[in-house]
Coordinates of N, CA, C and O in Angstrom, one line a residue:
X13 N -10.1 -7.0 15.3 CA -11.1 -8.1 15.0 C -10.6 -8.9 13.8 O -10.2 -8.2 12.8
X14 N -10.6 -10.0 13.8 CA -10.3 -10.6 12.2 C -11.9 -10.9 11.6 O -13.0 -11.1 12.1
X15 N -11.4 -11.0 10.5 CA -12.5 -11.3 9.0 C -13.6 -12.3 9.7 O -14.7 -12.3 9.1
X16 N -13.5 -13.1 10.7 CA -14.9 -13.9 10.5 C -15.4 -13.5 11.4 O -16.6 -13.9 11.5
X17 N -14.9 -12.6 12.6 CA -15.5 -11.8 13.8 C -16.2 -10.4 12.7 O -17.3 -9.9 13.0
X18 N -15.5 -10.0 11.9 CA -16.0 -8.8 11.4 C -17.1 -9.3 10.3 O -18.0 -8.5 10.1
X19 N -17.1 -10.4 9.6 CA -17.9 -11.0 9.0 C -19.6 -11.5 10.0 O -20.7 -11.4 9.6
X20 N -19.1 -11.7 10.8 CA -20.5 -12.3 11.8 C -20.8 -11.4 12.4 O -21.8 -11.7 13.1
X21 N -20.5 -10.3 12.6 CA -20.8 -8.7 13.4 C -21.9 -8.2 12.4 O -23.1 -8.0 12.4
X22 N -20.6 -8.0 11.2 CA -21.7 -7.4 9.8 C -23.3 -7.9 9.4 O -24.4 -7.3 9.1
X23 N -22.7 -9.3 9.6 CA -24.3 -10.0 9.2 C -25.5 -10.3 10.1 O -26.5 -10.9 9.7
X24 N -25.2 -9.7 11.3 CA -26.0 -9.9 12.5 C -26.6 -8.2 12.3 O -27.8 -8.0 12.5
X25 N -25.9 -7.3 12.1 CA -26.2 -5.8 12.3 C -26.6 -6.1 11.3 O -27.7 -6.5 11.7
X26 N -26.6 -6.3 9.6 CA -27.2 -6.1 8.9 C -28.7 -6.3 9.0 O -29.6 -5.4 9.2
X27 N -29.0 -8.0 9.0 CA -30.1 -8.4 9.5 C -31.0 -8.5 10.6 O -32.0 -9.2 10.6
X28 N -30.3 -7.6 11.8 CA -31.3 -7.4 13.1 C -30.8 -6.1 13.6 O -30.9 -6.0 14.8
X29 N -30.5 -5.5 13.2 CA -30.4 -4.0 13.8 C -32.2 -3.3 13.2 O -32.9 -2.7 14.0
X30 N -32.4 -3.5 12.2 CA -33.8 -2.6 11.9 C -34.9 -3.4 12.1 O -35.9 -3.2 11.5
X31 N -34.8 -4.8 13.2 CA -35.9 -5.5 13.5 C -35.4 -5.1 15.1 O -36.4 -4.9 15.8
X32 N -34.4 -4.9 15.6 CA -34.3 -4.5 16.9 C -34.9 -3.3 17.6 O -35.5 -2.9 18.6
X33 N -34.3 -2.5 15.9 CA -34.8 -0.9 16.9 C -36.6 -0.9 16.0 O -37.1 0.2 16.2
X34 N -37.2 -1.5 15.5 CA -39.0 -1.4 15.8 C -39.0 -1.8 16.8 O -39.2 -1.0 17.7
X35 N -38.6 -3.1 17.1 CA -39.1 -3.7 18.4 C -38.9 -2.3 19.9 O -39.8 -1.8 20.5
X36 N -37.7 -1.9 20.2 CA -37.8 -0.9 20.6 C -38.3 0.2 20.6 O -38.3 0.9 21.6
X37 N -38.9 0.4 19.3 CA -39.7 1.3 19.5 C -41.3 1.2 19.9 O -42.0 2.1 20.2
X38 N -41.4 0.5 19.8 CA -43.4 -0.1 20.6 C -42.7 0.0 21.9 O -43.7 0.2 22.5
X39 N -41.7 0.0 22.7 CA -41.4 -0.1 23.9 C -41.1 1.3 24.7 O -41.2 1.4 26.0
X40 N -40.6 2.6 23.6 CA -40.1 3.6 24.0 C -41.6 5.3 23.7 O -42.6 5.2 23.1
X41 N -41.2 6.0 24.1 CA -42.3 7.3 23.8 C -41.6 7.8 22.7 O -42.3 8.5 21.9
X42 N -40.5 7.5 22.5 CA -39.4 8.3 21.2 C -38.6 7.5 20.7 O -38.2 6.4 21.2
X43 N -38.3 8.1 19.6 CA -37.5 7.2 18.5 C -36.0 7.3 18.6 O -35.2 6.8 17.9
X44 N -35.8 8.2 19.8 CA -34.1 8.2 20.2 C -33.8 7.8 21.1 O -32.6 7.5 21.2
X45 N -34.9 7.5 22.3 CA -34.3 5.9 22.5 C -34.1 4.5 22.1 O -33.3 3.6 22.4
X46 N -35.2 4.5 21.4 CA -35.1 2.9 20.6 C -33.3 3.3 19.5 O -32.5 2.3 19.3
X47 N -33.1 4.3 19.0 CA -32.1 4.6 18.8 C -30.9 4.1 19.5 O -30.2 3.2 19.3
X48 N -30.9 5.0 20.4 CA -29.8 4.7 21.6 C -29.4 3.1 22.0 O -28.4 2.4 21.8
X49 N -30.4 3.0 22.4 CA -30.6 1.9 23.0 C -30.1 0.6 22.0 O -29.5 -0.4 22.3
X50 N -30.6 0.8 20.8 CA -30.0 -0.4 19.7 C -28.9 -0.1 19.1 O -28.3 -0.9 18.5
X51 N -28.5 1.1 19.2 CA -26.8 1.1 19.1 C -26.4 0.6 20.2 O -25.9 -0.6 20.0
X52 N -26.4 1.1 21.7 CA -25.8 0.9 22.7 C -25.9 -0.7 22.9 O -25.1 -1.2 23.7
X53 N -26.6 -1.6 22.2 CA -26.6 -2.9 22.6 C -25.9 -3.3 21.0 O -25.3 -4.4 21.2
X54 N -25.8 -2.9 19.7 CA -24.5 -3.4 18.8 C -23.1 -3.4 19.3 O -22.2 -4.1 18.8
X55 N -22.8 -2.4 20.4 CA -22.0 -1.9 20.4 C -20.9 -3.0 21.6 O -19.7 -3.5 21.6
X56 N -22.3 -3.1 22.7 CA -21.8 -4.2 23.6 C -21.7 -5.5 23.3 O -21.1 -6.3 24.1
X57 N -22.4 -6.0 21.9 CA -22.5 -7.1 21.0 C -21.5 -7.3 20.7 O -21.2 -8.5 20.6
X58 N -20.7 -6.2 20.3 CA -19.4 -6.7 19.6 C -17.9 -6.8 20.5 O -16.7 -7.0 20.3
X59 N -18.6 -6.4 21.6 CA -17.4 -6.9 22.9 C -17.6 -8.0 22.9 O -16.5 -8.7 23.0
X60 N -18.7 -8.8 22.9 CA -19.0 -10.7 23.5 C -17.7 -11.0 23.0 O -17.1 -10.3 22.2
X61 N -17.1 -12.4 23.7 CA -16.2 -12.8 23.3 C -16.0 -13.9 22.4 O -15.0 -14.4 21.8
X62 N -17.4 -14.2 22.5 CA -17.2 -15.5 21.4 C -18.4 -15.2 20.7 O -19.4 -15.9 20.8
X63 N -18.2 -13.9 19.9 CA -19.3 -13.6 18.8 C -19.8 -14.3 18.1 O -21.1 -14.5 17.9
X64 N -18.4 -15.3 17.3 CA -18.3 -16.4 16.6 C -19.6 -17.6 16.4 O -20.3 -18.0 15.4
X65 N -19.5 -18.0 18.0 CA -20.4 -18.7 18.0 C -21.3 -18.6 18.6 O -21.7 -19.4 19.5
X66 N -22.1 -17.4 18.3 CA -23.5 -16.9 18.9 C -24.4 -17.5 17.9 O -24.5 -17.1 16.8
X67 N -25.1 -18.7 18.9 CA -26.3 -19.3 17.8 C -27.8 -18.6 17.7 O -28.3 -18.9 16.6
X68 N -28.4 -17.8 18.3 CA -29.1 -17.0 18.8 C -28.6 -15.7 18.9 O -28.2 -15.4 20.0
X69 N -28.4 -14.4 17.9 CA -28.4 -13.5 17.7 C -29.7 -12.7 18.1 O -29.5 -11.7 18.8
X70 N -30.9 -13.0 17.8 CA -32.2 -12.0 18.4 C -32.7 -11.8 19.6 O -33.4 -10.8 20.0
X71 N -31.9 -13.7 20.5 CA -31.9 -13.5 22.1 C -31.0 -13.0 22.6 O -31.1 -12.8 23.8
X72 N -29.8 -12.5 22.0 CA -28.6 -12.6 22.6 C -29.6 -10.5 22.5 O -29.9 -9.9 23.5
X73 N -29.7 -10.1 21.4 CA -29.8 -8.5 21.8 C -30.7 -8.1 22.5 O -30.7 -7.1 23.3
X74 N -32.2 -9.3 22.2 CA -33.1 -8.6 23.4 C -32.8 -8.5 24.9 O -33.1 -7.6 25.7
X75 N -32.0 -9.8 25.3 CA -31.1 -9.6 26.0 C -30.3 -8.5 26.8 O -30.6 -8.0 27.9
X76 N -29.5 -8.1 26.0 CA -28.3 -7.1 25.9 C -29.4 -5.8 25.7 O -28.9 -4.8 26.3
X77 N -30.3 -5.5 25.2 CA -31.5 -4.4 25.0 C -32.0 -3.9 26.4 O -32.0 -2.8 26.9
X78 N -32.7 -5.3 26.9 CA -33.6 -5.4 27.8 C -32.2 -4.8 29.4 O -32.7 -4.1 30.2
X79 N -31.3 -5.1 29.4 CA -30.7 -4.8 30.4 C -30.5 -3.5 30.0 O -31.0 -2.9 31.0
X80 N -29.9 -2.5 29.0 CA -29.6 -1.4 29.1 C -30.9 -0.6 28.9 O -30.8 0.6 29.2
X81 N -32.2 -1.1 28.6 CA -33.2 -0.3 28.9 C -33.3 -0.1 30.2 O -33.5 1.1 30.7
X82 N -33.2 -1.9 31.2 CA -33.4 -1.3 33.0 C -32.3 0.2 33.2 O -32.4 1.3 33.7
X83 N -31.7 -0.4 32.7 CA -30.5 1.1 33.4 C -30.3 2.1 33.2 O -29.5 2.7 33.8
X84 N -31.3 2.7 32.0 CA -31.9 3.6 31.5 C -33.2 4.2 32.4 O -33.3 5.4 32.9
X85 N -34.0 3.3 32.5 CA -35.2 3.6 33.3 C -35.1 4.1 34.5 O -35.7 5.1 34.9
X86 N -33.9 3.1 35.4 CA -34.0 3.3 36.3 C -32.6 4.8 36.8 O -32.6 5.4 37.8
X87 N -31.9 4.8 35.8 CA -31.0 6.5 36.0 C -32.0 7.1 35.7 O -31.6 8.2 36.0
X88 N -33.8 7.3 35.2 CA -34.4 8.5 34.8 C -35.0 8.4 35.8 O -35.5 9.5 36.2
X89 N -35.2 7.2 36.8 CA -36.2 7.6 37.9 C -35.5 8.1 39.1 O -36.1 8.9 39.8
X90 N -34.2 7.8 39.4 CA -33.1 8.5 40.2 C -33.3 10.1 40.0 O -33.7 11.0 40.7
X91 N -32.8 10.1 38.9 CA -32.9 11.7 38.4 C -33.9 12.3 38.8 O -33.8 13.4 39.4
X92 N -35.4 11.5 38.7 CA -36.4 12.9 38.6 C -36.7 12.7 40.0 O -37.5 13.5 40.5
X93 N -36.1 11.7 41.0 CA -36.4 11.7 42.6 C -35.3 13.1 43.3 O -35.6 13.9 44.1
X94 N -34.0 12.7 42.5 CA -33.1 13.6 43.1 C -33.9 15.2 42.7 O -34.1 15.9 43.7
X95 N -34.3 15.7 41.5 CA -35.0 16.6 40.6 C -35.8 16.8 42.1 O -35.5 17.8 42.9
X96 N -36.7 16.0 42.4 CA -38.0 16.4 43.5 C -37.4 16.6 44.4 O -38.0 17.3 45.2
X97 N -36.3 16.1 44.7 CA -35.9 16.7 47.0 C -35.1 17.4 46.4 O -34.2 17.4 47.3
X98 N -34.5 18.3 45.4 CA -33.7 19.4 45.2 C -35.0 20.7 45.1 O -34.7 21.7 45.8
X99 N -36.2 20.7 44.6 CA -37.3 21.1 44.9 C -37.9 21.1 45.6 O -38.1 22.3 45.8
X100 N -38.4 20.6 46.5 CA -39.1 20.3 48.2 C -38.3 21.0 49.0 O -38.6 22.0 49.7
X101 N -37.2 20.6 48.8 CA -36.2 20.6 50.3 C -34.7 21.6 49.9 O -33.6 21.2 50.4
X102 N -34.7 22.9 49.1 CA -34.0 23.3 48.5 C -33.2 23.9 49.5 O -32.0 23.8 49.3
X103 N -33.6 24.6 50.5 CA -33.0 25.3 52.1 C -32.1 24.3 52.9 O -31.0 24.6 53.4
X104 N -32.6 23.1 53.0 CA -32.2 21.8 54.0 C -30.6 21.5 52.9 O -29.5 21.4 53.4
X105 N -30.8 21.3 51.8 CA -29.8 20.9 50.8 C -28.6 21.9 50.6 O -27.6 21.5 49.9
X106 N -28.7 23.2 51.3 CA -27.7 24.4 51.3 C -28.0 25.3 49.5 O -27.3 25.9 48.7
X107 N -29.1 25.0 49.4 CA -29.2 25.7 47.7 C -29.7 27.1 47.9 O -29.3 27.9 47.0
X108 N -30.3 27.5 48.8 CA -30.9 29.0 49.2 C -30.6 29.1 50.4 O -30.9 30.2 51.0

């Protein structure tokens, strides 16, 4: 990255990383997902390719938030469906 990509990264995480993860957290039951989740969206922040000229930094993460929350939600509801027919149906599945 050069100096004004690492310059505008800095001052975006400075000033919205601890207004992102409250907002996350009125959204989450725990504070390790609003964790997660507001790293995991600095992180894909700093892939964008034109960081540079991101005029909207607080839409651009709720953004980038709100999508890795769906894919969050929706791997935990996969999980606890798979969880329930590994339970119900544990004979049919070759487990017993």
């Amino acid at each position: 990255m050069d100096s004004t990509r690492d310059s505008r990264f800095s001052t975006i995480y400075k000033n919205d990383h601890p207004w992102l993860e409250r907002r996350l957290r009125n959204g989450f039951r725990n504070r390790e997902d609003a964790e997660d989740v507001a790293g995991e969206t600095f992180t894909q922040l700093l892939c964008l390719p034109a960081l540079e000229q991101l005029n909207e930094p607080r839409a651009m993460l709720v953004t980038i938030a709100r999508r890795i929350t769906w894919r969050l939600w929706r791997r935990r509801e996969l999980e606890q469906a798979l969880s329930l027919i590994h339970i119900s149906e544990p004979t049919r599945l070759g487990m017993i």
